[in-house]
């Protein structure tokens, strides 16, 4: 008896192909829901849904999850350390500038022939 090409195996392969294509190319679903009473708009909900792979999202500049403190644990600590390091760098730059100015004044105060 010939094998059935429309059975579950064929269906699963088709679903995998569709899912692979959606994740690779992306899929956008957009819509608006408006609630009105007696022709007076009470509520509008705008829905935008995008389904794609993380690689595709990053390629088109959608990487909000990297900066969401709820989705990136430890990010707050890294940001705080970054701020502290920047302040230390500024303090060191001020100190070097002060030492450079002081050294320049000392060199000018000593006569060249002595």
CSV table of N, CA and C in Angstrom, one decimal, residues 78-94:
chain,number,residue,atom,x,y,z
A,78,UNK,N,26.1,46.7,36.6
A,78,UNK,CA,27.1,47.0,35.6
A,78,UNK,C,27.0,48.5,35.2
A,79,UNK,N,25.8,49.1,35.2
A,79,UNK,CA,25.7,50.5,34.9
A,79,UNK,C,26.2,51.3,36.0
A,80,UNK,N,26.0,50.9,37.3
A,80,UNK,CA,26.5,51.6,38.4
A,80,UNK,C,28.1,51.6,38.4
A,81,UNK,N,28.6,50.4,38.2
A,81,UNK,CA,30.1,50.3,38.1
A,81,UNK,C,30.6,51.2,37.0
A,82,UNK,N,29.9,51.2,35.8
A,82,UNK,CA,30.4,52.1,34.7
A,82,UNK,C,30.4,53.6,35.2
A,83,UNK,N,29.4,54.0,35.9
A,83,UNK,CA,29.3,55.4,36.3
A,83,UNK,C,30.5,55.7,37.3
A,84,UNK,N,30.7,54.7,38.2
A,84,UNK,CA,31.8,54.9,39.2
A,84,UNK,C,33.2,55.0,38.5
A,85,UNK,N,33.4,54.1,37.5
A,85,UNK,CA,34.6,54.1,36.7
A,85,UNK,C,34.8,55.4,35.9
A,86,UNK,N,33.7,56.0,35.4
A,86,UNK,CA,33.8,57.2,34.7
A,86,UNK,C,34.2,58.4,35.6
A,87,UNK,N,33.6,58.4,36.8
A,87,UNK,CA,34.0,59.4,37.8
A,87,UNK,C,35.4,59.3,38.2
A,88,UNK,N,35.9,58.0,38.4
A,88,UNK,CA,37.3,57.8,38.8
A,88,UNK,C,38.2,58.3,37.6
A,89,UNK,N,37.8,58.1,36.4
A,89,UNK,CA,38.6,58.6,35.2
A,89,UNK,C,38.7,60.1,35.2
A,90,UNK,N,37.5,60.7,35.4
A,90,UNK,CA,37.5,62.2,35.5
A,90,UNK,C,38.4,62.7,36.6
A,91,UNK,N,38.4,62.1,37.7
A,91,UNK,CA,39.2,62.5,38.9
A,91,UNK,C,40.7,62.4,38.5
A,92,UNK,N,41.1,61.3,37.9
A,92,UNK,CA,42.4,61.1,37.5
A,92,UNK,C,42.9,62.1,36.4
A,93,UNK,N,42.0,62.4,35.4
A,93,UNK,CA,42.3,63.4,34.4
A,93,UNK,C,42.5,64.8,35.0
A,94,UNK,N,41.7,65.1,36.0
A,94,UNK,CA,41.9,66.4,36.7
A,94,UNK,C,43.2,66.4,37.5
